[in-house]
Each structure stands twice: as C-alpha cells, then as structure tokens.
PDB file of C-alpha atoms in Angstrom:
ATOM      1  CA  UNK A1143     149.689 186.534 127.375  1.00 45.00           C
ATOM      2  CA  UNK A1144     146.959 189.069 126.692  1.00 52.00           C
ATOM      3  CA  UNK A1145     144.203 188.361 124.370  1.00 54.00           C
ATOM      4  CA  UNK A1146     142.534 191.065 122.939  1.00 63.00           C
ATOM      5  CA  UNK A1147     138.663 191.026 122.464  1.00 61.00           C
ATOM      6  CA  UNK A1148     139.207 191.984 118.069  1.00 59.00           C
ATOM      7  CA  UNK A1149     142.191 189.679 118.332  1.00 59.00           C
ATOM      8  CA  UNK A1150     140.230 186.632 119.582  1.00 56.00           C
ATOM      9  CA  UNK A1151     137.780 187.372 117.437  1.00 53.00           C
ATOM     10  CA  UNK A1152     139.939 187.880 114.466  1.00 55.00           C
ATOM     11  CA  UNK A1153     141.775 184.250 115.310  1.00 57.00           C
ATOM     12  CA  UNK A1154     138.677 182.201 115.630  1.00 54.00           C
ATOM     13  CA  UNK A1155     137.462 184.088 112.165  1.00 53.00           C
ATOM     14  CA  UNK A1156     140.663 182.365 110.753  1.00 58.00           C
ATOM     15  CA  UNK A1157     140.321 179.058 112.238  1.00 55.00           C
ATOM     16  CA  UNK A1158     137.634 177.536 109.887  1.00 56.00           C
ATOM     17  CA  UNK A1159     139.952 179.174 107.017  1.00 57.00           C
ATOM     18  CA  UNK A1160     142.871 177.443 107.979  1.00 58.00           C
ATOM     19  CA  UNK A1161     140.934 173.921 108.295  1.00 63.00           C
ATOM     20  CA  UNK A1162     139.296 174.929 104.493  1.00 67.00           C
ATOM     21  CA  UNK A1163     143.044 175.131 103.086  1.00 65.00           C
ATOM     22  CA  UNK A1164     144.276 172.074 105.516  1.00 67.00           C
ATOM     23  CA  UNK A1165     141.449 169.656 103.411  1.00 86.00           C
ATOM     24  CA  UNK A1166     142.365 171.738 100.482  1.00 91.00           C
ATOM     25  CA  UNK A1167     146.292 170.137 100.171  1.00 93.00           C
ATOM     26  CA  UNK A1168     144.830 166.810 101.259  1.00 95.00           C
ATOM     27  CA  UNK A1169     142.294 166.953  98.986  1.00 95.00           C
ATOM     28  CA  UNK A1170     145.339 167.731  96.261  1.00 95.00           C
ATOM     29  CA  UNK A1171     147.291 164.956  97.991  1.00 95.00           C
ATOM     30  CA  UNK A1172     144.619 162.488  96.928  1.00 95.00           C
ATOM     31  CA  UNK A1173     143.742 163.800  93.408  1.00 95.00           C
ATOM     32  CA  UNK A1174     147.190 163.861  92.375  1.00 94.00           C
ATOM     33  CA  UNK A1175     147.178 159.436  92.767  1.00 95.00           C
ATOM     34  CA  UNK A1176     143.785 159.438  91.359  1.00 95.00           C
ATOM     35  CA  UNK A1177     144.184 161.812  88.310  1.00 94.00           C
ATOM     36  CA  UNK A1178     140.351 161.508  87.992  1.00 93.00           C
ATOM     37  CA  UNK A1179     139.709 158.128  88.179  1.00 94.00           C
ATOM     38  CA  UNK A1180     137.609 156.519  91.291  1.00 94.00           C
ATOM     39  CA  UNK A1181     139.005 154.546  94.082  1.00 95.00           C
ATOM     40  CA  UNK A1182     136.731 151.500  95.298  1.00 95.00           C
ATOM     41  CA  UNK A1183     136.466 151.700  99.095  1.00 95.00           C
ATOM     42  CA  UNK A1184     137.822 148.829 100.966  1.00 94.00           C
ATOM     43  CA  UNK A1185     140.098 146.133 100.295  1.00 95.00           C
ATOM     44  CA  UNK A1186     143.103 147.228 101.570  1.00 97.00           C
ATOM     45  CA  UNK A1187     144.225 146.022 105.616  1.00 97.00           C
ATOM     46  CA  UNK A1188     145.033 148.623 107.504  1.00 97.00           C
ATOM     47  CA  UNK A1189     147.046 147.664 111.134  1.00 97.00           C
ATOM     48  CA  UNK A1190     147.818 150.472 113.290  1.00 97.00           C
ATOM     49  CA  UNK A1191     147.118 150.709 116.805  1.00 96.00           C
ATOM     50  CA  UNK A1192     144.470 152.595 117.532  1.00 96.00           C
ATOM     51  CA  UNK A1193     146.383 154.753 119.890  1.00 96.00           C
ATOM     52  CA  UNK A1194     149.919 155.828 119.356  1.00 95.00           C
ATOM     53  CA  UNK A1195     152.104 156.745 122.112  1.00 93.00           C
ATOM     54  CA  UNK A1196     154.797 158.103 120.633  1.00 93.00           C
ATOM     55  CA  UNK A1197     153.858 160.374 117.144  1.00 93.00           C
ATOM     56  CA  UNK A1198     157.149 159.953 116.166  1.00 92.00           C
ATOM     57  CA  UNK A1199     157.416 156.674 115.747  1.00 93.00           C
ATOM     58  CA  UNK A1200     153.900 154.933 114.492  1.00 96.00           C
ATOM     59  CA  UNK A1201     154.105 151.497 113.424  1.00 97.00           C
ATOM     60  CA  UNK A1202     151.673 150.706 110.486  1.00 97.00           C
ATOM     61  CA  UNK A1203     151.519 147.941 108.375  1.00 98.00           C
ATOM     62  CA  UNK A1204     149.568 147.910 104.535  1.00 98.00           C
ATOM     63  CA  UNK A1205     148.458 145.257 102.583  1.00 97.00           C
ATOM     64  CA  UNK A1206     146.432 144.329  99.664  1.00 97.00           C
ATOM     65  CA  UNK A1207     145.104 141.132 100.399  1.00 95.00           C
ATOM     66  CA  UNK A1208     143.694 139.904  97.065  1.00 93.00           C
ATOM     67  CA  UNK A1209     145.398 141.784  94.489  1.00 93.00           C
ATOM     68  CA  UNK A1210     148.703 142.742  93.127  1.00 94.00           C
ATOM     69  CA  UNK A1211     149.972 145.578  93.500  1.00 96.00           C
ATOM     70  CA  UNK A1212     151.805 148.349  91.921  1.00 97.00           C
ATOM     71  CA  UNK A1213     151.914 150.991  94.695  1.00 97.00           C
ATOM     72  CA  UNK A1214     150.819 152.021  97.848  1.00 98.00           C
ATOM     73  CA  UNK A1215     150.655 155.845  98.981  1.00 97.00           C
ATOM     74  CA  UNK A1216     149.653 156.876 102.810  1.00 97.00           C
ATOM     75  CA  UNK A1217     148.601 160.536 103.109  1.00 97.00           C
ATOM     76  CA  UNK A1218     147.987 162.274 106.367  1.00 96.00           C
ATOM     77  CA  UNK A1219     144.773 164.630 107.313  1.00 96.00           C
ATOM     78  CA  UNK A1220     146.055 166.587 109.767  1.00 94.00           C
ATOM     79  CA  UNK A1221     149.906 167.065 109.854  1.00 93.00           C
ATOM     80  CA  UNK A1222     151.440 169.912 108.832  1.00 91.00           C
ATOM     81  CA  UNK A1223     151.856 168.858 104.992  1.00 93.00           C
ATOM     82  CA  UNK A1224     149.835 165.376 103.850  1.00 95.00           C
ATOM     83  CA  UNK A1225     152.438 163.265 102.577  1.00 94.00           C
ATOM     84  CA  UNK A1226     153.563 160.448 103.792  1.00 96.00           C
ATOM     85  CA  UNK A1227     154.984 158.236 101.644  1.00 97.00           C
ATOM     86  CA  UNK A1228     154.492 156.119  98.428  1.00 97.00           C
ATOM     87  CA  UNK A1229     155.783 152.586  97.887  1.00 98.00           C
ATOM     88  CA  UNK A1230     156.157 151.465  94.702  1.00 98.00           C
ATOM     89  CA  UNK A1231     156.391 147.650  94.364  1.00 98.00           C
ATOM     90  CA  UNK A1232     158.206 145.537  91.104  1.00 97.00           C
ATOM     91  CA  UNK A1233     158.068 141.961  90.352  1.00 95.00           C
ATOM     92  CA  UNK A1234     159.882 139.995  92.668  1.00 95.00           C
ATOM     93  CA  UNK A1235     157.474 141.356  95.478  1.00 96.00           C
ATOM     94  CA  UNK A1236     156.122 138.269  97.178  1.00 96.00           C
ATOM     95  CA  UNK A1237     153.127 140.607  98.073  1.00 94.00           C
ATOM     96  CA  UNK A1238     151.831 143.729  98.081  1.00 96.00           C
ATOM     97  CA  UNK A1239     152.708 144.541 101.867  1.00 97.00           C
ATOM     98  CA  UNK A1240     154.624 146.906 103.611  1.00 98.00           C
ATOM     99  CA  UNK A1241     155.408 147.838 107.037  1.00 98.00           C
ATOM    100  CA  UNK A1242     156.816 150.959 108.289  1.00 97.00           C
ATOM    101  CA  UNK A1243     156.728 153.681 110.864  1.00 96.00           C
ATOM    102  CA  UNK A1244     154.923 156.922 110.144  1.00 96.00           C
ATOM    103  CA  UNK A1245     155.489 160.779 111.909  1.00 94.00           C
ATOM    104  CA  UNK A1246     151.792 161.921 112.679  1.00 95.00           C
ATOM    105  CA  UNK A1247     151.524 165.176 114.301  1.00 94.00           C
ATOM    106  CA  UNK A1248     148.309 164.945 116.111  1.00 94.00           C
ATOM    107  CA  UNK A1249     144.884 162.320 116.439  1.00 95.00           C
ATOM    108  CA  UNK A1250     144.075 161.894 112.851  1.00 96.00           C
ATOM    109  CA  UNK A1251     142.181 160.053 109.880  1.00 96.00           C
ATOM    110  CA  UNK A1252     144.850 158.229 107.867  1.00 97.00           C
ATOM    111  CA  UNK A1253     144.417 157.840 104.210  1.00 97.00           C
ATOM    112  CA  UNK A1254     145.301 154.658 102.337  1.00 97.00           C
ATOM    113  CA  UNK A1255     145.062 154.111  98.345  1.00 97.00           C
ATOM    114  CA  UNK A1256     146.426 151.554  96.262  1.00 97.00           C
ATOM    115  CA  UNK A1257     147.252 151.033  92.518  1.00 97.00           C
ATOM    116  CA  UNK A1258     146.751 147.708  91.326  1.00 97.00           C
ATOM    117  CA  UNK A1259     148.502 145.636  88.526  1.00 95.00           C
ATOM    118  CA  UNK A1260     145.137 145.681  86.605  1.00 94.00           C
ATOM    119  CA  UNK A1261     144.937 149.418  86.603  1.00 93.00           C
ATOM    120  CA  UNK A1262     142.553 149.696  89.491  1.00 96.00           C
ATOM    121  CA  UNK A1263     142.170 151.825  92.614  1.00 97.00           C
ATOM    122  CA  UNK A1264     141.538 150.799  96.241  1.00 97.00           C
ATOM    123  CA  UNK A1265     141.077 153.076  98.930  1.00 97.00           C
ATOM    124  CA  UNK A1266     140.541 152.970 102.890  1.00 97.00           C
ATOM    125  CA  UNK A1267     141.058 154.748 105.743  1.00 96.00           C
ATOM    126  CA  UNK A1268     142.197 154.162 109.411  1.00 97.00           C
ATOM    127  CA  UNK A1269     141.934 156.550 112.560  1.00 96.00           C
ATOM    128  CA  UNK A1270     144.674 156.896 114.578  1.00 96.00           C
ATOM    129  CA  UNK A1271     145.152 158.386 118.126  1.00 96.00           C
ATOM    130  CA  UNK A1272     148.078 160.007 118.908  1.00 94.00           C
ATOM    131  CA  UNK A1273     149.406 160.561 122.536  1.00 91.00           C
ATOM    132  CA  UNK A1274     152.632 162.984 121.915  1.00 86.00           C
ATOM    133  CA  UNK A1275     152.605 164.526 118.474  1.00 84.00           C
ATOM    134  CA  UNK A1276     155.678 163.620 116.543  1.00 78.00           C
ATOM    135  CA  UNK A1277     156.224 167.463 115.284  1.00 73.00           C
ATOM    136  CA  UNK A1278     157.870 169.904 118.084  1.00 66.00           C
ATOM    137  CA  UNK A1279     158.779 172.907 115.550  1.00 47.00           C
TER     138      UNK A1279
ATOM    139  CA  UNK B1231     177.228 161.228  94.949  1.00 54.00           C
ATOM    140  CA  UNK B1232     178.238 162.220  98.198  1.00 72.00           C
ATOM    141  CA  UNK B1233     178.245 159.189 101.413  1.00 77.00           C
ATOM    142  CA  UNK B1234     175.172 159.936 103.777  1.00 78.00           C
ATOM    143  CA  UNK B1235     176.900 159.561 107.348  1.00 75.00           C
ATOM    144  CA  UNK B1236     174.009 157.027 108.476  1.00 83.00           C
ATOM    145  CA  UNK B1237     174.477 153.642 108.803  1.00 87.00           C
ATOM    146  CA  UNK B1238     171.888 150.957 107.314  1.00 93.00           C
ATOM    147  CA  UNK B1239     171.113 148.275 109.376  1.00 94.00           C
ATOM    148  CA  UNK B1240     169.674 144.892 107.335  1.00 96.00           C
ATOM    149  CA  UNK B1241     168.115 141.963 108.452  1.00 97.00           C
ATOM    150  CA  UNK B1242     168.216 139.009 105.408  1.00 97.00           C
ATOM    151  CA  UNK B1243     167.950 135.716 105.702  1.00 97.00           C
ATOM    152  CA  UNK B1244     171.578 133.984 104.395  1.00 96.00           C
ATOM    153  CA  UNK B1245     169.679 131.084 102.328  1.00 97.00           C
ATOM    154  CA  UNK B1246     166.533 130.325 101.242  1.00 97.00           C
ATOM    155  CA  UNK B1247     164.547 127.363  99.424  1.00 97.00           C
ATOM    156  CA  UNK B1248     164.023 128.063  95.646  1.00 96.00           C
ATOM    157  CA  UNK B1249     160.462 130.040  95.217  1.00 95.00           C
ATOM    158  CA  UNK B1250     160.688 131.115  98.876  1.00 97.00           C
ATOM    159  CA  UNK B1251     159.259 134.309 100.600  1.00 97.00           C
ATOM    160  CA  UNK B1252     161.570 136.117 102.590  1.00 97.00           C
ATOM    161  CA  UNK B1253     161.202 138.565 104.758  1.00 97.00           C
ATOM    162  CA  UNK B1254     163.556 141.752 104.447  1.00 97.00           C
ATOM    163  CA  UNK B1255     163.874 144.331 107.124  1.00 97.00           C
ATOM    164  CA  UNK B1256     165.278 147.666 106.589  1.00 97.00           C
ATOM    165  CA  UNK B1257     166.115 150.309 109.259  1.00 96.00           C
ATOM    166  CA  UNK B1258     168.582 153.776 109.070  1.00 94.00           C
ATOM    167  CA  UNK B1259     170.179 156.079 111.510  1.00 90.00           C
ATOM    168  CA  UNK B1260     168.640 158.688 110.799  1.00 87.00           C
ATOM    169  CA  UNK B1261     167.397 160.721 113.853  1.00 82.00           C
ATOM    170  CA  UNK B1262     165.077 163.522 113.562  1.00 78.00           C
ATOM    171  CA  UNK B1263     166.372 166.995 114.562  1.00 75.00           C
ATOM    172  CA  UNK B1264     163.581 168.816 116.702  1.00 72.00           C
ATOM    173  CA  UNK B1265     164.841 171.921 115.174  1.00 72.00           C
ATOM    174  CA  UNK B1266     164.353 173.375 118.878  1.00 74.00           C
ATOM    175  CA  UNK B1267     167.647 175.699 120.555  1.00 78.00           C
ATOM    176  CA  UNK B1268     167.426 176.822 123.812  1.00 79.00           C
ATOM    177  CA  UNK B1269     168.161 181.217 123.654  1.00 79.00           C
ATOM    178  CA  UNK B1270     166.944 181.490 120.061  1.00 75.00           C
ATOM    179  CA  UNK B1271     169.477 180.355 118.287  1.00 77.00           C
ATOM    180  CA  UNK B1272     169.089 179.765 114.506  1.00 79.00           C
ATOM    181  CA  UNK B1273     167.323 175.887 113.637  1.00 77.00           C
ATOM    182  CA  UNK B1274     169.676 174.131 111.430  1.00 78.00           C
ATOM    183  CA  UNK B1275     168.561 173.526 107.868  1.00 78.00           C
ATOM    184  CA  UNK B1276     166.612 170.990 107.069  1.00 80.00           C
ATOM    185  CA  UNK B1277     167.837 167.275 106.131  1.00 81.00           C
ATOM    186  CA  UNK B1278     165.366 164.530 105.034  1.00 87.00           C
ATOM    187  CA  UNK B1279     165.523 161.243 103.652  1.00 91.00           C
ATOM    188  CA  UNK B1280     163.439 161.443 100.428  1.00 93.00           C
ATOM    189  CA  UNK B1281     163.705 158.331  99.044  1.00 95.00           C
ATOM    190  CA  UNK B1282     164.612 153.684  99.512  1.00 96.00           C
ATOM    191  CA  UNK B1283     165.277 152.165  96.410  1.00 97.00           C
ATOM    192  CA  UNK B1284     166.172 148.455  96.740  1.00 98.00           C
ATOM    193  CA  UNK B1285     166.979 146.411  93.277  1.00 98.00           C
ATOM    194  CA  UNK B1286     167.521 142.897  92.892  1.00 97.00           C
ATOM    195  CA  UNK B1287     169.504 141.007  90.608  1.00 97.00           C
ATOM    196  CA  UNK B1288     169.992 145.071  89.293  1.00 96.00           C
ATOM    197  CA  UNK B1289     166.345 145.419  88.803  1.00 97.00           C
ATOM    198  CA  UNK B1290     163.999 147.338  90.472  1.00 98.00           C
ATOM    199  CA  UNK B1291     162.662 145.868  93.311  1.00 98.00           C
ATOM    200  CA  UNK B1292     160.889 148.198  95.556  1.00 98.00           C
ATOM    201  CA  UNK B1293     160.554 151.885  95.958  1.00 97.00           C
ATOM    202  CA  UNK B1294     160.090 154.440  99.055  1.00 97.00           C
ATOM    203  CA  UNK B1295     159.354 158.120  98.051  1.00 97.00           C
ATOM    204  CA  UNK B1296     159.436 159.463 102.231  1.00 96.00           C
ATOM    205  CA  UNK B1297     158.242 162.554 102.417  1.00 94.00           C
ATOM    206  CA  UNK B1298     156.954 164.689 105.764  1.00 90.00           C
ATOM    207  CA  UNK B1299     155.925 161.935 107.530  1.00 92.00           C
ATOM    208  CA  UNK B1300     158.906 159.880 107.944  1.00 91.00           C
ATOM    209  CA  UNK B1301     160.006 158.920 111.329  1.00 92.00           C
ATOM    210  CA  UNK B1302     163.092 159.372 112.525  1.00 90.00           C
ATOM    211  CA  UNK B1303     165.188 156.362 111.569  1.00 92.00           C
ATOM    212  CA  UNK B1304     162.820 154.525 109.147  1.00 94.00           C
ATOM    213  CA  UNK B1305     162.009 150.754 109.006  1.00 96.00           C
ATOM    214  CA  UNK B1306     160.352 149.235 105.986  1.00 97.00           C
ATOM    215  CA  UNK B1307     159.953 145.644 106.055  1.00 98.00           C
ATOM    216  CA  UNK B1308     159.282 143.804 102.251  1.00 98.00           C
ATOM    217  CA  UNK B1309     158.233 140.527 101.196  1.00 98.00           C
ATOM    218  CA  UNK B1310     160.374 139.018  98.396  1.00 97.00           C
ATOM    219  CA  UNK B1311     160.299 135.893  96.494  1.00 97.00           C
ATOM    220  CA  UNK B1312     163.381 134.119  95.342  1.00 97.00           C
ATOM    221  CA  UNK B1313     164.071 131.749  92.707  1.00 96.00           C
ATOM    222  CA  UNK B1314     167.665 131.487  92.486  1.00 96.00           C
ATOM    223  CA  UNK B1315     170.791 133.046  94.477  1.00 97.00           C
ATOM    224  CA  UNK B1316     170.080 136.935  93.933  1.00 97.00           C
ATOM    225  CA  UNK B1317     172.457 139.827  95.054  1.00 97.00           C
ATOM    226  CA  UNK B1318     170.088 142.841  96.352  1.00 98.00           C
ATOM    227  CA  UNK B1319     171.586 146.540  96.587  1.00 97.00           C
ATOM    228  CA  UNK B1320     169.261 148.741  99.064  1.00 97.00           C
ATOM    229  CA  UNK B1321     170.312 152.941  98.598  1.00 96.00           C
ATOM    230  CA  UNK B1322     168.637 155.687 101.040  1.00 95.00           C
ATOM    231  CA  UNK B1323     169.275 159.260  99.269  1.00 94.00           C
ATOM    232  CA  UNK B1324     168.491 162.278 101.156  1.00 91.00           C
ATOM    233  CA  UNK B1325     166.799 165.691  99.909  1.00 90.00           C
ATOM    234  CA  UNK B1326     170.692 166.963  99.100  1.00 87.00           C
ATOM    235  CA  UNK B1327     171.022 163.517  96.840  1.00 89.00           C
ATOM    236  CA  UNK B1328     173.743 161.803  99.045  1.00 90.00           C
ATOM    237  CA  UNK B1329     173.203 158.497  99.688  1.00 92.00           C
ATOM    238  CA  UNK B1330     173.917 156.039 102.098  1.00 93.00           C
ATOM    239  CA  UNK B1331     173.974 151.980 100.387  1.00 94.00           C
ATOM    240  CA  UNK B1332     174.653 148.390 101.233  1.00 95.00           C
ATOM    241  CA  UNK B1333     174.160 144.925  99.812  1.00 96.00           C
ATOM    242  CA  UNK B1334     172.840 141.722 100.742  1.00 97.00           C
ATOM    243  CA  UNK B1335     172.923 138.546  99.294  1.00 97.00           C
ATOM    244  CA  UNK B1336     170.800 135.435  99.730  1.00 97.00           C
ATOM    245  CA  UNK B1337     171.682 132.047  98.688  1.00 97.00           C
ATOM    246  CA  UNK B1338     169.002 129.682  97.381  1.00 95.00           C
ATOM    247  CA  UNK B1339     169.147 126.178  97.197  1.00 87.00           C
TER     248      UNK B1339
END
C-alpha cells in the first residue's frame, strides 16, 4: 500500500471528525431514553468480564437491585452504530434482571440506563475489553 | 406472518410452588453471517432479529428490542414469578417481520 504524504495528512485530519460524529449518535442514543430528564449515577449492577474473548458473544448480566423496573437499555460507545438493546419488563417480572450476550466491536465503555416504576432514571457504566471484535464487515 | 427457519430452544422449569421465582432461559439459532465471500462476490442482504416478546397468561411479560449489537444466537435469561399454573408464549420476529414462536407451560402447586 502506498501512503501519500497529503493523503496521510488528509486521513488523520478526518480522524478526530469521525470520533466527533461517533459520540455524536451515542450521545443521540442516550438522549433519546432520557428525553431531557437526568439519570442518577449508580445503582444499577453491571457483570461483565472485564475482558471478552470472543466480541461476538459477550455475556452481560443487568440488574436493578433496589428498585422496580420498567426497562433497561444498553448502548455501545464504540461499535459501528450504539444500540444494543432495550428490555422492557411487565408485571410478573420477579425482578428487574436480565442476562444476555452482547456483539461489541472493539475495547469499549458500555452504557447502562434504567427506567424505574416510579418514573426515575438510573445510569452506570462498565468497561469492557474485547480480544476479537465481534464485527468482520 | 411468515415461519423464521430458527429453532428456539427453552429452558422452564415443569412445576413450581405458588409465588415462586423461576428462572427462564431463552436461546435462538440464529447465526451471524460475516457478510465476508472469498473473490468479491456480492454480501447477502442483511437479516436481523429485531425483537423477543414473551407474554404470560396472554399478557405482556417481557420485551427485547435487539438491535446492532445482538450476538449471533441470542440468550436472554428472565426472572418470573408465578402464582398459579400460567401458559407463556415466547415470539422472536426478525427485521422482515417473520417470526419464529413456542410455548411453555409451568404448573404450580
């Protein structure tokens, strides 16, 4: 491959634009739960391992200890498009807990939030490391 | 609504005590195409679960909107408590709405 002096410098002009619009859609990601109301940090346990071998297939497991809970949305920082998935829980749920596997494309900062029965909003954060990233295209 | 050709896998306990928690596992075939062809050849289109719904007793019980980062062949586990014999329906639909469902039923008592 040959790199070109104005094309290097033209790429790493781009990088910092490319991270601006990457916290941009996550940044949309989390305001569209929130719809301008505050999140209280905390309270929700986070248990992921701390490094993932496998991006493909990351176990993580949510829970509001404390609280009930309506739903439960997981966002991504750094994969190609932030969303995860929501949970939405009804009565009948013993507790507001969930376990799944996530698809994380690289090392990344994991958001949590949570909507609780009385209306309020938890959020917290876990960092996971990820060996193989679980996006090849 | 078209049949999703994936087969749902369930684990649910058979009986439980009246005002027990149970736990309910949920997993899918569903593998995850890499989109990669050796010689260029065209990536097929893309096919994504987009959503779990499990009722019980025909209500709503609990609700997965997957989006991006799904894993291939998801597993949700959900704690449930049940008061009296209850019939639960669990439905994956995909992004082109067909679905793939099954049923479970626990006896209590």
């Amino acid at each position: 491959m040959s790199v070109t002096r104005r094309g290097l410098l033209l790429s790493l002009l781009a990088l910092p634009v490319a991270a601006a619009a990457e916290a941009d859609a996550v940044r949309a990601a989390v305001e569209e739960v929130l719809r301008g109301r505050a999140a209280a940090e905390g309270g929700i346990e986070i248990t992921a391992p701390r490094v993932a071998e496998n991006g493909q297939q990351v176990p993580i497991a949510l829970r509001v200890p404390d609280a009930e809970a309506r739903a439960i949305h997981v966002i991504a920082t750094a994969n190609p498009t932030p969303g995860i998935a929501s949970f939405r829980f009804h009565p009948g749920i013993a507790r507001a807990e969930v376990q799944t596997r996530i698809r994380l494309a690289e090392s990344q900062r994991v958001i949590v939030l949570a909507e609780l029965a009385d209306g309020t909003l938890r959020q917290a954060a876990v960092e996971i490391g990820v060996t193989t990233g679980g996006c090849l295209a | 609504m078209t049949e999703l050709a994936s087969r749902p896998r369930l684990r649910v306990p058979d009986r439980a005590r009246p005002g027990e928690v149970i736990e309910i596992r949920m997993l899918i075939d569903h593998p995850m195409e890499s989109g990669l062809r050796v010689g260029g050849g065209a990536a097929p289109p893309r096919n994504m679960l987009s959503r779990l719904s499990v009722t019980m007793n025909g209500a709503p019980l609990f609700e997965a909107e997957l989006k991006n980062g799904t894993s291939p062949n998801p597993y949700h586990v959900i704690f449930v408590r049940v008061d009296r014999t209850s019939d639960f329906a669990f439905a994956w639909t995909d992004e082109a709405g067909r679905s793939a469902r099954t049923t479970a039923r626990v006896t209590v008592g």
